[in-house]
């Protein structure tokens, strides 16, 4: 049993590199996911994850599978879509969720088309589902840097973020930088999605951000425990998914997200706060 858990990481360097990358992502993405869930912006993160694809595809067309080129392209595309959707929502009759849906569909189609123009089906699968078992030094540096930047930013912006989640009107009326907080939050969210894209691809990048966050809601109410539990769930899902991939021969990225999804389902059924088992028990007592 011990050898089955530790053996793959001791024996193979690519498993250790995948584990380090996923753990770095587990430190930065789940806290952002918690705030996205609290702000009811979970689906927005999915749209922004798809918005990254055309920028990363342009970087791929220019420089091949270059992490700096694809990262720069993805950042530009993600920020452009977020700002563009906000502009459309403020100046037209469309709500922000509808404009984001339109941008996300266009971005996904444009990205797949751009990759198909030059790349192979293998390249397209790499973009859509990632290659966590093939993380290079530059990708690991990116994931570590994004985790460092995200945690540092959270330390600085934690209080205004909490205020904006609870009472955004108060933050605006108190003269504090509400717009700056919102824009910097979107920028850090895009940064984490770009980093996750390197490991999990555009279709799964948002999974390690949102699934641990929504699972943590069934175990805690206060913000600090929510963030801590979400990080632990993401880290455990990373280890479990990599081991499942190794022993069962499953694709590594989907295995990690399936592990996080299994924890979410168990939390929804048996969690301490608002889980189905407690709701049914309360129903029987009322009956």
Short mmCIF file of C-alpha atoms in Angstrom, two decimals:
data_model
loop_
_atom_site.label_atom_id
_atom_site.label_comp_id
_atom_site.label_asym_id
_atom_site.label_seq_id
_atom_site.Cartn_x
_atom_site.Cartn_y
_atom_site.Cartn_z
CA UNK A 1 0.00 0.00 0.00
CA UNK A 2 2.76 2.43 0.95
CA UNK A 3 4.71 1.52 -2.17
CA UNK A 4 1.61 2.06 -4.33
CA UNK A 5 1.26 5.60 -2.97
CA UNK A 6 4.88 6.74 -2.76
CA UNK A 7 6.52 4.46 -5.33
CA UNK A 8 5.50 6.34 -8.50
CA UNK A 9 6.76 9.68 -7.12
CA UNK A 10 10.02 8.17 -5.85
CA UNK A 11 10.75 6.21 -9.03
CA UNK A 12 9.76 8.61 -11.81
CA UNK A 13 10.88 12.22 -12.22
CA UNK A 14 7.91 13.13 -14.42
CA UNK A 15 5.54 12.12 -11.61
CA UNK A 16 7.42 14.33 -9.15
CA UNK A 17 7.32 17.26 -11.56
CA UNK A 18 3.60 16.77 -12.12
CA UNK A 19 3.03 16.64 -8.36
CA UNK A 20 5.02 19.84 -7.73
CA UNK A 21 3.13 21.67 -10.48
CA UNK A 22 -0.27 20.52 -9.25
CA UNK A 23 0.51 21.39 -5.64
CA UNK A 24 1.62 24.89 -6.68
CA UNK A 25 -1.64 25.26 -8.57
CA UNK A 26 -3.53 23.92 -5.53
CA UNK A 27 -2.14 26.77 -3.42
CA UNK A 28 -3.24 29.56 -5.75
CA UNK A 29 -6.34 28.51 -7.70
CA UNK A 30 -8.73 27.33 -4.92
CA UNK A 31 -8.64 30.62 -2.94
CA UNK A 32 -9.59 32.47 -6.12
CA UNK A 33 -12.32 29.88 -6.67
CA UNK A 34 -13.70 30.51 -3.17
CA UNK A 35 -14.10 34.22 -3.93
CA UNK A 36 -15.62 33.44 -7.34
CA UNK A 37 -18.21 31.20 -5.65
CA UNK A 38 -18.98 33.80 -2.98
CA UNK A 39 -19.39 36.47 -5.67
CA UNK A 40 -21.58 34.12 -7.75
CA UNK A 41 -19.11 34.29 -10.63
CA UNK A 42 -18.35 30.57 -10.96
CA UNK A 43 -19.56 30.30 -14.54
CA UNK A 44 -17.62 33.44 -15.43
CA UNK A 45 -14.40 31.58 -14.62
CA UNK A 46 -15.35 28.88 -17.14
CA UNK A 47 -15.93 31.50 -19.81
CA UNK A 48 -12.58 33.17 -19.04
CA UNK A 49 -10.80 29.79 -19.19
CA UNK A 50 -12.07 29.29 -22.72
CA UNK A 51 -11.23 32.88 -23.59
CA UNK A 52 -7.55 32.10 -23.02
CA UNK A 53 -7.45 29.61 -25.91
CA UNK A 54 -7.16 31.95 -28.94
CA UNK A 55 -4.35 33.96 -27.34
CA UNK A 56 -2.46 30.79 -26.42
CA UNK A 57 -3.09 29.50 -29.95
CA UNK A 58 -1.57 32.65 -31.48
CA UNK A 59 1.47 32.17 -29.24
CA UNK A 60 1.64 28.58 -30.48
CA UNK A 61 1.48 29.69 -34.12
CA UNK A 62 4.29 32.20 -33.54
CA UNK A 63 6.66 30.19 -31.34
CA UNK A 64 5.39 26.62 -31.13
CA UNK A 65 4.86 24.99 -27.73
CA UNK A 66 6.65 27.83 -25.95
CA UNK A 67 5.39 28.46 -22.43
CA UNK A 68 6.29 32.21 -22.41
CA UNK A 69 4.63 32.81 -25.79
CA UNK A 70 1.45 30.89 -24.95
CA UNK A 71 1.30 32.47 -21.49
CA UNK A 72 1.59 35.99 -22.87
CA UNK A 73 -1.03 35.29 -25.53
CA UNK A 74 -3.40 33.71 -23.03
CA UNK A 75 -3.06 36.62 -20.60
CA UNK A 76 -3.79 39.19 -23.28
CA UNK A 77 -6.79 37.23 -24.59
CA UNK A 78 -8.22 36.52 -21.13
CA UNK A 79 -7.97 40.13 -19.96
CA UNK A 80 -9.35 41.41 -23.30
CA UNK A 81 -12.40 39.14 -23.08
CA UNK A 82 -13.07 40.04 -19.43
CA UNK A 83 -12.85 43.78 -20.17
CA UNK A 84 -14.80 43.43 -23.43
CA UNK A 85 -17.64 41.54 -21.76
CA UNK A 86 -17.80 44.15 -19.00
CA UNK A 87 -17.88 46.97 -21.58
CA UNK A 88 -20.71 45.31 -23.52
CA UNK A 89 -22.67 44.72 -20.30
CA UNK A 90 -22.34 48.38 -19.25
CA UNK A 91 -23.20 49.91 -22.63
CA UNK A 92 -25.84 47.54 -24.07
CA UNK A 93 -28.95 45.70 -22.93
CA UNK A 94 -27.00 42.43 -22.41
CA UNK A 95 -26.12 41.30 -18.91
CA UNK A 96 -22.50 40.40 -18.15
CA UNK A 97 -23.19 36.65 -18.05
CA UNK A 98 -24.78 36.74 -21.52
CA UNK A 99 -21.95 38.79 -23.03
CA UNK A 100 -19.39 36.47 -21.43
CA UNK A 101 -21.18 33.44 -22.91
CA UNK A 102 -21.00 35.00 -26.37
CA UNK A 103 -17.31 35.88 -26.00
CA UNK A 104 -16.50 32.44 -24.62
CA UNK A 105 -18.13 30.60 -27.55
CA UNK A 106 -16.36 32.80 -30.08
CA UNK A 107 -13.04 32.39 -28.27
CA UNK A 108 -13.30 28.61 -28.08
CA UNK A 109 -14.17 28.30 -31.77
CA UNK A 110 -11.41 30.74 -32.78
CA UNK A 111 -8.81 28.96 -30.65
CA UNK A 112 -9.62 25.50 -32.01
CA UNK A 113 -9.52 26.88 -35.55
CA UNK A 114 -6.14 28.55 -35.00
CA UNK A 115 -4.57 25.42 -33.52
CA UNK A 116 -5.98 23.30 -36.35
CA UNK A 117 -4.43 25.61 -38.96
CA UNK A 118 -0.90 24.55 -38.03
CA UNK A 119 -0.97 21.88 -35.35
CA UNK A 120 -1.93 18.22 -35.30
CA UNK A 121 -4.67 16.43 -33.38
CA UNK A 122 -2.06 15.81 -30.64
CA UNK A 123 -1.45 19.57 -30.33
CA UNK A 124 -5.20 20.18 -30.14
CA UNK A 125 -5.58 17.61 -27.36
CA UNK A 126 -2.66 19.27 -25.54
CA UNK A 127 -4.47 22.62 -25.67
CA UNK A 128 -7.86 21.23 -24.64
CA UNK A 129 -6.83 18.74 -21.95
CA UNK A 130 -3.28 19.71 -20.97
CA UNK A 131 -0.21 17.55 -20.39
CA UNK A 132 0.45 17.55 -16.67
CA UNK A 133 2.86 14.60 -16.95
CA UNK A 134 5.07 16.56 -19.35
CA UNK A 135 5.63 19.76 -17.36
CA UNK A 136 8.99 21.34 -18.14
CA UNK A 137 11.14 23.67 -16.09
CA UNK A 138 9.56 26.79 -17.60
CA UNK A 139 6.04 25.55 -16.81
CA UNK A 140 7.01 24.74 -13.20
CA UNK A 141 8.58 28.18 -12.81
CA UNK A 142 5.38 29.76 -14.14
CA UNK A 143 3.18 27.75 -11.75
CA UNK A 144 5.40 28.61 -8.78
CA UNK A 145 5.53 32.30 -9.72
CA UNK A 146 1.74 32.49 -10.13
CA UNK A 147 1.23 30.84 -6.73
CA UNK A 148 3.63 33.35 -5.13
CA UNK A 149 1.98 36.35 -6.80
CA UNK A 150 -1.52 35.13 -5.95
CA UNK A 151 -0.79 34.52 -2.26
CA UNK A 152 0.98 37.88 -1.98
CA UNK A 153 -1.92 39.66 -3.68
CA UNK A 154 -4.43 37.92 -1.39
CA UNK A 155 -2.49 39.11 1.66
CA UNK A 156 -2.77 42.70 0.42
CA UNK A 157 -6.31 42.65 -1.00
CA UNK A 158 -7.99 40.29 1.49
CA UNK A 159 -9.97 42.91 3.42
CA UNK A 160 -11.39 44.82 0.42
CA UNK A 161 -12.19 41.48 -1.24
CA UNK A 162 -14.18 40.36 1.78
CA UNK A 163 -15.99 43.71 1.96
CA UNK A 164 -16.82 43.55 -1.75
CA UNK A 165 -18.26 40.04 -1.32
CA UNK A 166 -20.42 41.08 1.65
CA UNK A 167 -21.37 44.66 0.73
CA UNK A 168 -19.96 46.01 -2.57
CA UNK A 169 -22.03 49.21 -2.26
CA UNK A 170 -20.34 50.03 1.06
CA UNK A 171 -16.91 49.59 -0.54
CA UNK A 172 -17.83 52.06 -3.30
CA UNK A 173 -19.42 54.60 -0.96
CA UNK A 174 -16.55 54.46 1.54
CA UNK A 175 -14.20 55.86 -1.07
CA UNK A 176 -12.06 52.73 -1.26
CA UNK A 177 -10.75 51.42 -4.56
CA UNK A 178 -13.68 49.20 -5.50
CA UNK A 179 -12.87 49.26 -9.23
CA UNK A 180 -9.20 48.53 -8.55
CA UNK A 181 -10.12 45.59 -6.33
CA UNK A 182 -12.47 44.14 -8.94
CA UNK A 183 -10.06 44.60 -11.84
CA UNK A 184 -7.09 43.20 -9.93
CA UNK A 185 -9.22 40.22 -8.89
CA UNK A 186 -10.11 39.53 -12.53
CA UNK A 187 -6.44 39.86 -13.51
CA UNK A 188 -5.31 37.37 -10.85
CA UNK A 189 -8.12 34.98 -11.83
CA UNK A 190 -6.97 35.10 -15.47
CA UNK A 191 -3.36 34.62 -14.35
CA UNK A 192 -4.31 31.45 -12.47
CA UNK A 193 -6.35 30.15 -15.39
CA UNK A 194 -3.38 30.68 -17.71
CA UNK A 195 -1.15 28.79 -15.28
CA UNK A 196 -3.72 25.98 -14.97
CA UNK A 197 -3.95 25.86 -18.76
CA UNK A 198 -0.30 24.79 -18.91
CA UNK A 199 -1.07 21.69 -16.82
CA UNK A 200 -4.74 20.86 -17.41
CA UNK A 201 -5.67 22.50 -20.71
CA UNK A 202 -8.42 24.98 -21.41
CA UNK A 203 -11.33 22.56 -20.85
CA UNK A 204 -10.16 21.44 -17.40
CA UNK A 205 -8.28 24.51 -16.13
CA UNK A 206 -11.23 25.82 -14.17
CA UNK A 207 -11.87 22.45 -12.49
CA UNK A 208 -9.15 22.71 -9.85
CA UNK A 209 -10.28 26.27 -9.15
CA UNK A 210 -14.03 25.76 -8.68
CA UNK A 211 -14.62 22.14 -7.58
CA UNK A 212 -12.56 22.38 -4.34
CA UNK A 213 -14.22 25.72 -3.57
CA UNK A 214 -17.78 24.42 -3.92
CA UNK A 215 -16.91 21.23 -2.01
CA UNK A 216 -15.49 23.31 0.85
CA UNK A 217 -18.84 25.12 1.18
CA UNK A 218 -20.30 21.92 2.66
CA UNK A 219 -17.68 21.84 5.43
CA UNK A 220 -17.19 25.43 6.60
CA UNK A 221 -18.94 28.79 6.75
CA UNK A 222 -16.22 31.28 7.62
CA UNK A 223 -13.89 32.47 4.87
CA UNK A 224 -10.52 31.42 6.30
CA UNK A 225 -11.56 27.78 6.88
CA UNK A 226 -13.21 27.75 3.44
CA UNK A 227 -9.93 28.73 1.79
CA UNK A 228 -7.91 26.24 3.85
CA UNK A 229 -10.27 23.33 3.15
CA UNK A 230 -10.40 24.18 -0.57
CA UNK A 231 -6.58 24.10 -0.75
CA UNK A 232 -6.48 20.73 1.05
CA UNK A 233 -9.13 19.28 -1.27
CA UNK A 234 -7.24 20.48 -4.34
CA UNK A 235 -3.95 19.06 -3.08
CA UNK A 236 -5.53 15.70 -2.20
CA UNK A 237 -7.28 15.60 -5.60
CA UNK A 238 -3.95 16.24 -7.32
CA UNK A 239 -2.23 13.36 -5.52
CA UNK A 240 -5.19 11.01 -5.95
CA UNK A 241 -5.62 11.90 -9.63
CA UNK A 242 -1.96 11.37 -10.44
CA UNK A 243 -1.95 7.99 -8.66
CA UNK A 244 -5.18 6.99 -10.42
CA UNK A 245 -3.64 7.98 -13.73
CA UNK A 246 -0.50 5.97 -13.03
CA UNK A 247 -2.13 2.78 -11.74
CA UNK A 248 -5.26 2.71 -13.93
CA UNK A 249 -3.77 4.17 -17.11
CA UNK A 250 -6.22 7.08 -17.22
CA UNK A 251 -5.44 10.53 -18.67
CA UNK A 252 -3.84 12.51 -15.87
CA UNK A 253 -5.72 15.82 -16.21
CA UNK A 254 -9.21 14.29 -16.28
CA UNK A 255 -8.23 11.92 -13.44
CA UNK A 256 -7.34 14.91 -11.23
CA UNK A 257 -10.63 16.67 -12.00
CA UNK A 258 -12.60 13.45 -11.49
CA UNK A 259 -10.97 13.07 -8.08
CA UNK A 260 -12.01 16.62 -7.16
CA UNK A 261 -15.49 15.87 -8.49
CA UNK A 262 -15.75 12.74 -6.34
CA UNK A 263 -14.85 14.78 -3.25
CA UNK A 264 -17.49 17.33 -4.23
CA UNK A 265 -20.15 14.62 -4.52
CA UNK A 266 -19.20 13.11 -1.15
CA UNK A 267 -19.25 16.58 0.41
CA UNK A 268 -22.67 17.28 -1.09
CA UNK A 269 -23.96 14.05 0.42
CA UNK A 270 -22.23 13.98 3.82
CA UNK A 271 -20.78 17.45 4.48
CA UNK A 272 -21.31 19.17 7.83
CA UNK A 273 -23.16 22.19 6.41
CA UNK A 274 -26.26 21.88 4.23
CA UNK A 275 -25.50 18.44 2.82
CA UNK A 276 -28.29 16.22 1.52
CA UNK A 277 -28.13 13.83 4.47
CA UNK A 278 -28.73 16.69 6.92
CA UNK A 279 -31.54 18.12 4.80
CA UNK A 280 -33.30 14.75 4.74
CA UNK A 281 -32.83 14.31 8.49
CA UNK A 282 -34.32 17.76 9.11
CA UNK A 283 -37.23 16.87 6.84
CA UNK A 284 -37.94 13.69 8.78
CA UNK A 285 -37.85 15.60 12.08
CA UNK A 286 -40.33 18.18 10.78
CA UNK A 287 -42.50 15.37 9.47
#
